[in-house]
Coordinates of C-alpha atoms in Angstrom, one line a residue:
M1 CA 1.8 164.0 218.1
A2 CA -0.1 166.0 215.5
S3 CA -2.6 168.6 216.7
S4 CA -5.1 171.1 215.3
M5 CA -6.1 174.5 216.7
L6 CA -9.8 175.4 217.0
S7 CA -10.5 179.2 217.2
L8 CA -13.9 180.2 218.6
G9 CA -13.7 183.8 217.5
S10 CA -11.5 186.8 217.9
T11 CA -14.0 189.1 219.7
P12 CA -13.4 189.3 223.5
L13 CA -16.0 187.2 225.3
L14 CA -18.2 189.1 227.8
P15 CA -18.5 188.0 231.4
R16 CA -22.1 186.9 230.9
E17 CA -21.0 184.6 228.1
I18 CA -18.6 182.7 230.4
N19 CA -19.5 182.4 234.1
K20 CA -16.1 181.9 235.8
D21 CA -17.7 180.6 239.0
K22 CA -19.6 177.9 237.2
L23 CA -17.0 177.0 234.6
K24 CA -13.5 176.2 236.0
L25 CA -11.2 175.6 233.1
G26 CA -8.3 174.4 235.2
T27 CA -4.7 174.3 234.0
S28 CA -3.4 173.6 230.6
S29 CA -1.8 170.4 231.8
S30 CA -5.1 169.0 233.2
N31 CA -7.6 170.4 230.7
P32 CA -7.5 170.6 226.9
F33 CA -9.2 174.0 226.9
L34 CA -6.8 176.9 227.1
K35 CA -8.1 180.4 227.9
A36 CA -6.3 183.7 227.2
K37 CA -6.5 186.4 229.9
S38 CA -8.4 188.7 227.6
F39 CA -10.9 186.0 226.9
S40 CA -10.1 186.8 223.2
R41 CA -9.5 183.2 222.0
V42 CA -10.3 179.7 223.2
T43 CA -8.1 176.9 221.7
M44 CA -8.5 173.2 221.6
T45 CA -5.8 170.6 221.1
V46 CA -7.0 167.4 219.4
A47 CA -4.9 164.2 219.2
V48 CA -4.8 162.7 215.7
K49 CA -4.3 159.0 215.6
P50 CA -1.7 157.9 213.0
S51 CA -3.3 156.3 209.9
R52 CA -3.1 152.6 209.3
F53 CA -2.3 153.5 205.7
E54 CA 0.9 155.5 206.4
G55 CA 2.9 152.9 204.5
I56 CA 0.9 153.3 201.3
T57 CA 2.8 155.7 199.0
M58 CA 1.3 157.9 196.3
A59 CA 0.9 156.0 193.0
P60 CA 2.4 157.7 189.9
P61 CA -0.2 159.2 187.5
D62 CA -1.2 157.0 184.6
P63 CA 1.0 158.0 181.6
I64 CA -1.9 158.0 179.1
L65 CA -5.0 159.1 181.1
G66 CA -2.8 161.8 182.8
V67 CA -2.4 163.4 179.4
S68 CA -6.1 164.2 179.2
E69 CA -6.1 165.8 182.7
A70 CA -3.2 168.1 181.6
F71 CA -5.0 168.9 178.3
K72 CA -8.2 169.9 180.1
A73 CA -6.2 172.4 182.3
D74 CA -4.7 174.1 179.2
T75 CA -6.6 177.2 178.1
N76 CA -4.7 177.7 174.8
E77 CA -7.1 177.6 171.8
M78 CA -4.7 175.7 169.6
K79 CA -4.3 172.8 172.1
L80 CA -4.6 169.2 170.8
N81 CA -5.1 166.0 172.7
L82 CA -3.4 163.3 170.8
G83 CA -2.8 161.1 173.8
V84 CA -5.8 159.0 174.4
G85 CA -6.9 156.5 171.7
A86 CA -10.5 157.6 171.2
Y87 CA -12.1 158.5 167.9
R88 CA -13.1 162.1 167.3
T89 CA -15.1 163.8 164.5
E90 CA -13.5 166.4 162.2
E91 CA -14.8 168.9 164.9
L92 CA -12.9 166.9 167.5
Q93 CA -16.0 165.7 169.3
P94 CA -16.8 162.2 170.6
Y95 CA -18.8 160.1 168.2
V96 CA -21.6 157.7 169.1
L97 CA -22.2 155.4 166.1
N98 CA -25.7 155.6 164.6
V99 CA -26.0 151.9 164.6
V100 CA -25.3 151.9 168.4
K101 CA -28.2 154.3 168.9
K102 CA -30.4 152.0 166.9
A103 CA -29.4 148.9 168.9
E104 CA -30.1 150.8 172.1
N105 CA -33.5 151.8 170.9
L106 CA -34.3 148.2 170.0
M107 CA -33.4 147.2 173.6
L108 CA -35.8 149.9 174.9
E109 CA -38.6 148.8 172.6
R110 CA -38.2 145.1 173.6
G111 CA -38.1 146.1 177.3
D112 CA -34.9 144.1 178.0
N113 CA -34.4 143.5 181.7
K114 CA -31.3 144.0 183.8
E115 CA -31.0 140.5 185.3
Y116 CA -27.6 139.0 186.0
L117 CA -25.8 137.4 183.1
P118 CA -24.2 134.0 183.5
I119 CA -20.6 134.0 184.5
E120 CA -19.5 133.5 180.9
G121 CA -21.6 136.4 179.7
L122 CA -24.4 136.8 177.1
A123 CA -24.6 133.7 174.9
A124 CA -25.6 135.7 171.8
F125 CA -22.6 138.0 172.3
N126 CA -20.2 135.1 172.7
K127 CA -21.4 133.5 169.5
A128 CA -21.3 136.7 167.6
T129 CA -17.8 137.7 168.7
A130 CA -16.2 134.4 167.9
E131 CA -17.8 134.3 164.5
L132 CA -16.6 137.9 163.8
L133 CA -13.1 136.8 164.7
F134 CA -12.8 133.5 162.9
G135 CA -15.6 133.6 160.4
A136 CA -19.0 131.9 160.9
G137 CA -18.1 128.8 158.9
H138 CA -14.6 128.3 160.2
P139 CA -13.7 124.8 161.5
V140 CA -12.8 126.0 165.0
I141 CA -16.4 127.3 165.3
K142 CA -18.1 124.3 163.7
E143 CA -16.1 121.8 165.8
Q144 CA -16.7 123.8 169.0
R145 CA -13.0 124.2 169.7
V146 CA -13.1 127.8 170.9
A147 CA -13.7 128.6 174.5
T148 CA -15.2 132.1 174.6
I149 CA -16.3 134.1 177.6
Q150 CA -17.3 137.7 177.8
G151 CA -14.7 139.9 179.4
L152 CA -14.4 143.5 180.7
S153 CA -13.2 144.9 177.3
G154 CA -9.7 144.1 176.2
T155 CA -8.0 144.8 179.5
G156 CA -10.3 142.5 181.5
S157 CA -10.0 139.8 178.8
L158 CA -6.3 139.9 178.9
R159 CA -6.4 139.8 182.7
L160 CA -8.5 136.6 182.7
A161 CA -6.0 134.9 180.3
A162 CA -3.1 136.0 182.4
A163 CA -4.7 134.4 185.5
L164 CA -5.2 131.2 183.5
I165 CA -1.5 131.2 182.5
E166 CA -0.4 131.8 186.1
R167 CA -2.6 129.0 187.3
Y168 CA -2.1 126.3 184.7
F169 CA 1.3 127.2 183.1
P170 CA 3.4 127.9 186.2
G171 CA 6.7 129.5 185.3
A172 CA 5.7 130.1 181.7
K173 CA 6.8 133.5 180.3
V174 CA 4.9 135.9 178.2
V175 CA 7.1 137.6 175.5
I176 CA 5.9 141.1 174.6
S177 CA 6.8 143.4 171.8
S178 CA 9.1 146.4 172.5
P179 CA 7.4 148.8 172.6
T180 CA 3.8 147.7 173.4
W181 CA 0.6 149.1 174.8
G182 CA 1.3 150.6 178.2
N183 CA -1.1 148.4 180.2
H184 CA 0.2 145.0 179.0
K185 CA 3.1 144.9 181.5
N186 CA 0.8 146.0 184.3
I187 CA -1.6 143.2 183.6
F188 CA 1.0 140.5 183.7
N189 CA 2.8 142.0 186.7
D190 CA -0.4 142.0 188.7
A191 CA -1.2 138.4 187.6
K192 CA 2.4 137.4 188.7
V193 CA 3.2 136.2 185.2
P194 CA 6.9 136.8 184.2
W195 CA 7.5 138.6 180.9
S196 CA 10.3 139.6 178.6
E197 CA 10.4 141.5 175.4
Y198 CA 11.1 140.8 171.7
R199 CA 12.5 143.5 169.4
Y200 CA 9.8 145.1 167.2
Y201 CA 10.4 148.8 166.5
D202 CA 13.5 149.9 164.6
P203 CA 14.3 153.6 165.5
K204 CA 16.6 153.9 162.5
T205 CA 13.9 153.2 160.0
I206 CA 10.9 154.0 162.2
G207 CA 9.7 150.6 161.0
L208 CA 9.6 147.0 161.9
D209 CA 12.7 145.3 163.1
F210 CA 11.6 142.0 161.6
E211 CA 14.9 140.2 161.9
G212 CA 15.3 141.1 165.5
M213 CA 11.7 140.0 166.2
I214 CA 12.2 136.6 164.7
A215 CA 15.5 136.1 166.4
D216 CA 14.1 137.0 169.8
I217 CA 11.1 134.7 169.4
K218 CA 13.5 131.9 168.4
E219 CA 15.5 132.5 171.6
A220 CA 12.5 132.5 173.9
P221 CA 12.2 129.5 176.2
E222 CA 10.2 126.7 174.4
G223 CA 6.5 126.9 175.2
S224 CA 6.5 130.7 175.9
F225 CA 3.4 132.8 175.2
I226 CA 4.1 135.2 172.4
L227 CA 1.9 138.3 172.7
L228 CA 1.0 139.6 169.2
H229 CA -1.0 142.6 168.1
G230 CA -3.5 141.3 165.6
C231 CA -3.6 144.5 163.6
A232 CA -2.8 148.2 164.1
H233 CA 0.1 147.7 166.5
N234 CA -0.1 150.0 169.5
P235 CA 1.8 152.3 169.9
T236 CA 3.8 152.1 166.6
G237 CA 1.0 151.5 163.9
I238 CA 3.5 149.2 162.3
D239 CA 2.2 145.8 161.2
P240 CA 4.0 142.8 159.7
T241 CA 3.2 142.1 156.0
P242 CA 1.1 138.9 155.2
E243 CA 4.4 137.2 154.2
Q244 CA 6.0 138.2 157.5
W245 CA 3.0 136.8 159.4
V246 CA 3.6 133.5 157.7
K247 CA 7.2 133.5 158.9
I248 CA 6.2 134.5 162.5
A249 CA 3.7 131.6 162.5
D250 CA 6.5 129.2 161.3
V251 CA 8.9 130.2 164.1
I252 CA 6.2 130.0 166.8
Q253 CA 5.3 126.5 165.6
E254 CA 8.9 125.4 165.4
K255 CA 9.5 126.5 169.0
N256 CA 6.3 125.1 170.3
H257 CA 5.3 128.5 171.6
I258 CA 1.7 129.6 172.3
P259 CA 0.4 132.6 170.4
F260 CA -1.5 135.2 172.4
F261 CA -3.3 137.8 170.2
D262 CA -4.6 141.2 171.4
V263 CA -7.2 142.3 168.9
A264 CA -8.4 145.8 169.8
Y265 CA -9.0 147.2 166.4
Q266 CA -10.7 144.7 164.2
G267 CA -12.4 146.6 161.4
F268 CA -11.1 149.9 162.7
A269 CA -7.6 149.6 161.2
S270 CA -8.3 148.9 157.5
G271 CA -12.0 149.4 157.6
S272 CA -12.5 145.6 156.9
L273 CA -13.4 143.1 159.6
D274 CA -12.0 140.2 157.5
E275 CA -8.8 142.0 156.5
D276 CA -8.0 142.9 160.1
A277 CA -8.6 139.3 161.3
A278 CA -6.3 137.8 158.7
S279 CA -3.4 137.2 161.1
V280 CA -5.6 135.4 163.6
R281 CA -7.2 133.2 161.0
L282 CA -3.8 132.3 159.6
F283 CA -2.8 130.7 162.9
A284 CA -6.3 129.0 163.3
E285 CA -5.9 127.5 159.8
R286 CA -2.7 125.9 161.0
G287 CA -4.4 124.0 163.8
M288 CA -2.5 125.9 166.5
E289 CA -3.8 126.4 170.0
F290 CA -3.8 130.0 171.1
F291 CA -5.5 132.9 172.9
V292 CA -7.3 136.0 171.5
A293 CA -8.4 138.9 173.5
Q294 CA -11.0 141.2 171.9
S295 CA -12.3 144.7 172.5
Y296 CA -15.3 146.7 171.1
S297 CA -14.1 150.0 172.5
K298 CA -12.8 151.3 169.1
N299 CA -14.7 149.6 166.4
L300 CA -18.1 150.2 167.9
G301 CA -17.1 153.2 170.0
L302 CA -18.2 151.4 173.2
Y303 CA -15.4 152.8 175.3
A304 CA -17.3 153.1 178.6
E305 CA -19.3 149.9 178.2
R306 CA -16.3 147.7 178.8
I307 CA -17.2 145.0 176.4
G308 CA -14.8 142.4 175.0
A309 CA -14.0 138.7 175.1
I310 CA -11.3 136.1 175.7
N311 CA -11.2 133.3 173.2
V312 CA -9.0 130.2 173.7
V313 CA -8.6 128.0 170.5
C314 CA -8.1 124.4 171.6
S315 CA -7.3 121.2 169.7
S316 CA -10.6 119.5 170.7
A317 CA -14.1 120.4 171.9
D318 CA -13.4 118.6 175.1
A319 CA -10.4 120.7 175.9
A320 CA -12.4 123.9 175.0
T321 CA -15.1 122.9 177.5
R322 CA -12.6 122.4 180.3
V323 CA -10.8 125.6 179.5
K324 CA -14.1 127.5 179.5
S325 CA -15.0 126.0 182.9
Q326 CA -11.7 127.3 184.4
L327 CA -12.1 130.8 182.9
K328 CA -15.5 131.0 184.5
R329 CA -14.0 129.8 187.8
I330 CA -11.4 132.6 187.6
A331 CA -14.0 135.2 186.7
R332 CA -16.4 134.4 189.5
P333 CA -14.4 135.7 192.4
M334 CA -12.9 138.5 190.3
Y335 CA -16.1 140.3 189.2
S336 CA -18.8 137.6 189.4
N337 CA -20.4 138.2 186.0
P338 CA -20.0 140.8 183.2
P339 CA -22.3 143.8 182.3
V340 CA -25.1 143.3 179.8
H341 CA -25.6 146.6 178.0
G342 CA -22.6 146.5 175.7
A343 CA -23.0 142.8 175.1
R344 CA -26.6 143.4 173.9
I345 CA -25.5 146.2 171.6
V346 CA -22.9 144.0 169.9
A347 CA -25.3 141.0 169.6
N348 CA -28.0 143.2 168.2
V349 CA -25.8 144.8 165.6
V350 CA -24.2 141.6 164.4
G351 CA -27.4 139.7 164.6
D352 CA -29.3 142.0 162.3
A353 CA -28.3 142.1 158.6
T354 CA -29.3 145.7 158.1
M355 CA -27.5 147.0 161.2
F356 CA -24.5 144.9 160.5
S357 CA -24.2 146.5 157.1
E358 CA -24.6 149.9 158.6
W359 CA -21.9 149.2 161.2
K360 CA -19.4 148.1 158.5
A361 CA -20.1 151.4 156.6
E362 CA -19.5 153.4 159.7
M363 CA -16.3 151.6 160.4
E364 CA -15.1 152.3 156.9
M365 CA -16.0 156.0 157.4
M366 CA -14.0 156.2 160.7
A367 CA -11.0 154.3 159.3
G368 CA -11.3 156.5 156.2
R369 CA -11.2 159.7 158.1
I370 CA -8.1 158.6 159.9
K371 CA -6.4 157.6 156.6
T372 CA -7.3 161.1 155.2
V373 CA -5.8 162.8 158.2
R374 CA -2.7 160.7 158.0
Q375 CA -2.2 161.7 154.4
K376 CA -2.8 165.3 155.1
L377 CA -0.2 165.3 157.9
Y378 CA 2.3 163.6 155.7
D379 CA 1.7 166.2 152.9
S380 CA 2.1 169.0 155.4
L381 CA 5.4 167.7 156.7
V382 CA 6.8 167.2 153.3
S383 CA 5.8 170.7 152.1
K384 CA 7.0 172.5 155.2
D385 CA 10.2 170.6 156.0
K386 CA 13.0 171.5 153.6
S387 CA 15.7 169.4 155.3
G388 CA 15.1 166.4 153.1
K389 CA 14.0 164.1 155.9
D390 CA 12.0 161.1 154.8
W391 CA 8.5 161.3 156.4
S392 CA 7.1 158.3 154.4
F393 CA 6.9 156.2 157.5
I394 CA 3.8 158.1 158.4
L395 CA 2.0 156.5 155.4
K396 CA 3.3 153.0 156.1
Q397 CA 1.8 152.9 159.5
I398 CA -1.9 151.8 160.0
G399 CA -4.7 152.5 162.5
M400 CA -5.3 155.3 164.8
F401 CA -1.8 155.8 166.0
S402 CA 1.4 157.1 164.5
F403 CA 4.8 156.6 166.1
T404 CA 6.6 159.9 165.2
G405 CA 10.1 158.9 166.3
L406 CA 10.2 161.9 168.7
N407 CA 12.1 161.3 171.9
K408 CA 11.0 162.4 175.4
A409 CA 12.6 165.8 175.2
Q410 CA 11.1 166.5 171.8
S411 CA 7.7 165.2 173.0
D412 CA 7.9 167.6 176.0
N413 CA 8.6 170.5 173.6
M414 CA 5.4 169.5 171.6
T415 CA 3.4 170.0 174.8
D416 CA 5.3 172.9 176.5
K417 CA 5.6 175.1 173.4
W418 CA 3.0 173.9 171.0
H419 CA 0.2 172.6 173.4
V420 CA 0.1 169.2 171.7
Y421 CA -0.6 166.6 174.4
M422 CA 0.8 163.1 173.6
T423 CA 2.6 160.2 175.3
K424 CA 6.3 160.7 176.0
D425 CA 7.3 157.8 173.7
G426 CA 6.4 159.9 170.7
R427 CA 3.0 158.3 169.9
I428 CA 0.2 160.4 168.6
S429 CA -3.4 159.5 168.1
L430 CA -4.5 160.6 164.6
A431 CA -8.1 159.9 165.7
G432 CA -7.9 163.1 167.7
L433 CA -6.6 165.2 164.8
S434 CA -8.6 167.2 162.4
L435 CA -7.7 168.2 158.8
A436 CA -7.8 171.8 159.9
K437 CA -5.0 171.3 162.4
C438 CA -2.7 169.1 160.4
E439 CA -0.5 172.0 159.3
Y440 CA -0.2 173.3 162.9
L441 CA 0.8 169.8 164.0
A442 CA 3.4 169.5 161.2
D443 CA 5.0 172.8 162.4
A444 CA 5.1 171.5 165.9
I445 CA 6.7 168.2 164.8
I446 CA 9.3 169.9 162.5
D447 CA 10.3 172.3 165.2
S448 CA 10.6 169.6 167.9
Y449 CA 12.5 167.2 165.6
H450 CA 15.1 169.7 164.3
N451 CA 15.5 172.1 167.3
V452 CA 15.3 169.8 170.3
S453 CA 17.8 167.0 170.8

């Protein structure tokens, strides 16, 4: 039985403070109050009832968000946070897009209310997000073959799709790239959807294991869901070429698989909305049925607004209507309806020609800064490392991340010795790097690669 001791002071209590004739404390076995002879201390024993939650163990820290907590506790002036995928300016400060500020001001001027949205979300947002993904004049849009509902950013949209798979495709497996974004497996585990992996990253070349990828997709049970990163693969930054995407589509069609795209970086990878949607549009042009989860965290900087969508491309408008009704049915007990603020920002930006042009210019600026930093890091590595190692893989990768090829021990050295915070798989976020610190980072990478095994 647990107990706690309560002290009521260390100064001896005077007789007038405790009237022994009027207050009989009794024995320790019959009374919880214990009195010392000197009246110097009164103690109390309190029974603590065991918690109903004793069986709940401590959860491990999140491998990505935990990096930021460790970074904040570090006082070294050279520290770098390259763990979380969030865009930073050259001064390494968060950036709110100017076009987002304009869209928010427009909402204030119009006096938009805060009424509940429908379960499927803001209609103007759903229209805009589907058109951004496929193109406004695409047949899947014109023929109303896309079921789109607003989701809680990319994560929530993936979770809705996972619930649909669990409910209507019992036993179907999702096949995920190795490696992949750290939350993918959590999402499917919680939805009770089985998953396996296909080869993707080749550590020998620090590039794409295309042959392994194709072989594993071929070997997956017919009708599997193949999870694909639409652009800027996370964590590797390695994307298939246009020709390789054609081959991937061929194999998926041959095996009667269902593609499942995660598009978290449209416009943010290359700087072009159309170029970054090319893989998705290739599959749509083939008349395939598939899922696409979208996020506006990166390309509009709406990290905290949790704005995204799940799109299901169907073979007919009737099928799309039924799928949408079931997605709404899943969403209702999960979160009832989505938030409105981020949806209105997206709808305002896309719906206004001037703001839309400004957004594309800001995306090009953000993507351009990351490309410049990537080039500077490569140049620094080549000039400083005299071993002859080929660092060109840095330039072949795309998007905000670079897969350095460093192992866990080397990544630990990056943090422990150089104060560079990153995930333990060797991924760094170039969006959190400035040109001024590229040479410092190069020194850290070279030291960790050559001197730690």
